[in-house]
GROMACS .gro file of C-alpha atoms in nm:
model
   76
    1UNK     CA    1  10.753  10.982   9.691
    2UNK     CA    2  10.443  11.096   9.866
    3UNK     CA    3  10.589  11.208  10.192
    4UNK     CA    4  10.853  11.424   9.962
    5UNK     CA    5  10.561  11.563   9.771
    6UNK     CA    6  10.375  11.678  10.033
    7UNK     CA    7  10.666  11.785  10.326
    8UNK     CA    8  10.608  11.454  10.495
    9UNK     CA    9  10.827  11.255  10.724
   10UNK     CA   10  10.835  10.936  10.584
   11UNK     CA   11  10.654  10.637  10.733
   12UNK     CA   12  10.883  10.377  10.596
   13UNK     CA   13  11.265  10.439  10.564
   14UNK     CA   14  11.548  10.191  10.494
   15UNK     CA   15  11.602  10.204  10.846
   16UNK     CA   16  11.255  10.100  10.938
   17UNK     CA   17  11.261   9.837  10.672
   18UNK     CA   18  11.585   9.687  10.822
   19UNK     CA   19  11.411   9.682  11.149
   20UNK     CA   20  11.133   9.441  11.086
   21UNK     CA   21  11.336   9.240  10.879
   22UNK     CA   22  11.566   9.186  11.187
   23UNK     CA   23  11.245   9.130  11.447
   24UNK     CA   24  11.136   8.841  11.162
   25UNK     CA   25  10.825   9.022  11.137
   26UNK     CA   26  10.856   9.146  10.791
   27UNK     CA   27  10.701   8.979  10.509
   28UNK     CA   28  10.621   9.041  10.100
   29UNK     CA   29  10.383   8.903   9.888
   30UNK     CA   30  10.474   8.826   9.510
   31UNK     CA   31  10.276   8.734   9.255
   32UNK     CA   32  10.416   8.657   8.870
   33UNK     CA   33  10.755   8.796   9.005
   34UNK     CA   34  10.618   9.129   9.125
   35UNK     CA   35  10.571   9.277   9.479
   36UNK     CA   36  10.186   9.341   9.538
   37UNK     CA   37  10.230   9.352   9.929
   38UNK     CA   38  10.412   9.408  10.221
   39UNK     CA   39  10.374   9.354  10.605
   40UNK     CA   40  10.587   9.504  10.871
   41UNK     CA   41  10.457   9.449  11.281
   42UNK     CA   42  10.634   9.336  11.576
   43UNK     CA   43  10.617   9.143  11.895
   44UNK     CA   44  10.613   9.288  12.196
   45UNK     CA   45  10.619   9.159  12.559
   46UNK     CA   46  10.323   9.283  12.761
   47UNK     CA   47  10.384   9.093  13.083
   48UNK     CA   48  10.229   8.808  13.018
   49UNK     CA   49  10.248   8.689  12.640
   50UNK     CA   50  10.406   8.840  12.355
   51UNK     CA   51  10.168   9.030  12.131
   52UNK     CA   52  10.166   9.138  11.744
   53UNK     CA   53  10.110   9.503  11.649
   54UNK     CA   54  10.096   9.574  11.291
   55UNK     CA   55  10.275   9.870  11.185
   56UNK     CA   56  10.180   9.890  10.851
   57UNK     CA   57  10.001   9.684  10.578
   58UNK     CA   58  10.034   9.780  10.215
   59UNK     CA   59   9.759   9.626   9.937
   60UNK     CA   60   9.776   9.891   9.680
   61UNK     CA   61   9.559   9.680   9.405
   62UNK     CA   62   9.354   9.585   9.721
   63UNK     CA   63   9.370   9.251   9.632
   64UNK     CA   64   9.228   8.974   9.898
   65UNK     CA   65   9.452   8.691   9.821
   66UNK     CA   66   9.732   8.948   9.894
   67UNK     CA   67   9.609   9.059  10.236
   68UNK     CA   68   9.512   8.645  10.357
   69UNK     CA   69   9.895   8.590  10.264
   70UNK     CA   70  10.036   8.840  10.444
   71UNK     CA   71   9.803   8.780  10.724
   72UNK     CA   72   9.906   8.422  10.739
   73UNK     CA   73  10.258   8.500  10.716
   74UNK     CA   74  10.232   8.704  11.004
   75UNK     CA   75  10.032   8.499  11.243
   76UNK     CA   76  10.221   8.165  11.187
   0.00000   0.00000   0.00000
C-alpha cells in the first residue's frame, strides 16, 4: 500500500515472499493469533562459511519480544 501510494517499487512482492520461504530463511511471529512480525534474510556462501544477511525485519508495534523471536528464529 505504501509503495502504490507513493510510485514505489515494492520491497516485498509475492515473489520475494516465496523466495525466503524456499531458502528456509523466512520466519513470522504471532501473538494471540495475529502476525506482529516478520523476518526474511538468506545465506550466502562467502568462500569460507555461509553467512546471514537480513533483508528485511518488520516490528510495526516495535515490540521487543517480537524482534528476540524473530532473531532467534533466524540464528538457530
Amino acid at each position: 500500500l505504501y509503495a502504490a501510494r507513493f510510485g514505489l517499487e515494492p520491497l516485498i512482492t509475492k515473489s520475494s515472499v516465496g523466495f525466503y520461504v524456499r531458502t528456509g530463511h523466512a520466519f513470522t511471529a504471532v501473538r494471540g493469533g495475529e502476525t506482529v512480525g516478520f523476518v526474511f534474510a538468506q545465506a550466502v556462501w562467502n568462500g569460507t562459511r555461509p553467512t546471514v544477511f537480513v533483508d528485511r525485519l518488520g516490528v510495526p508495534d516495535g515490540s521487543g519480544a517480537a524482534y528476540e523471536a524473530l532473531l532467534e528464529a533466524l540464528t538457530k
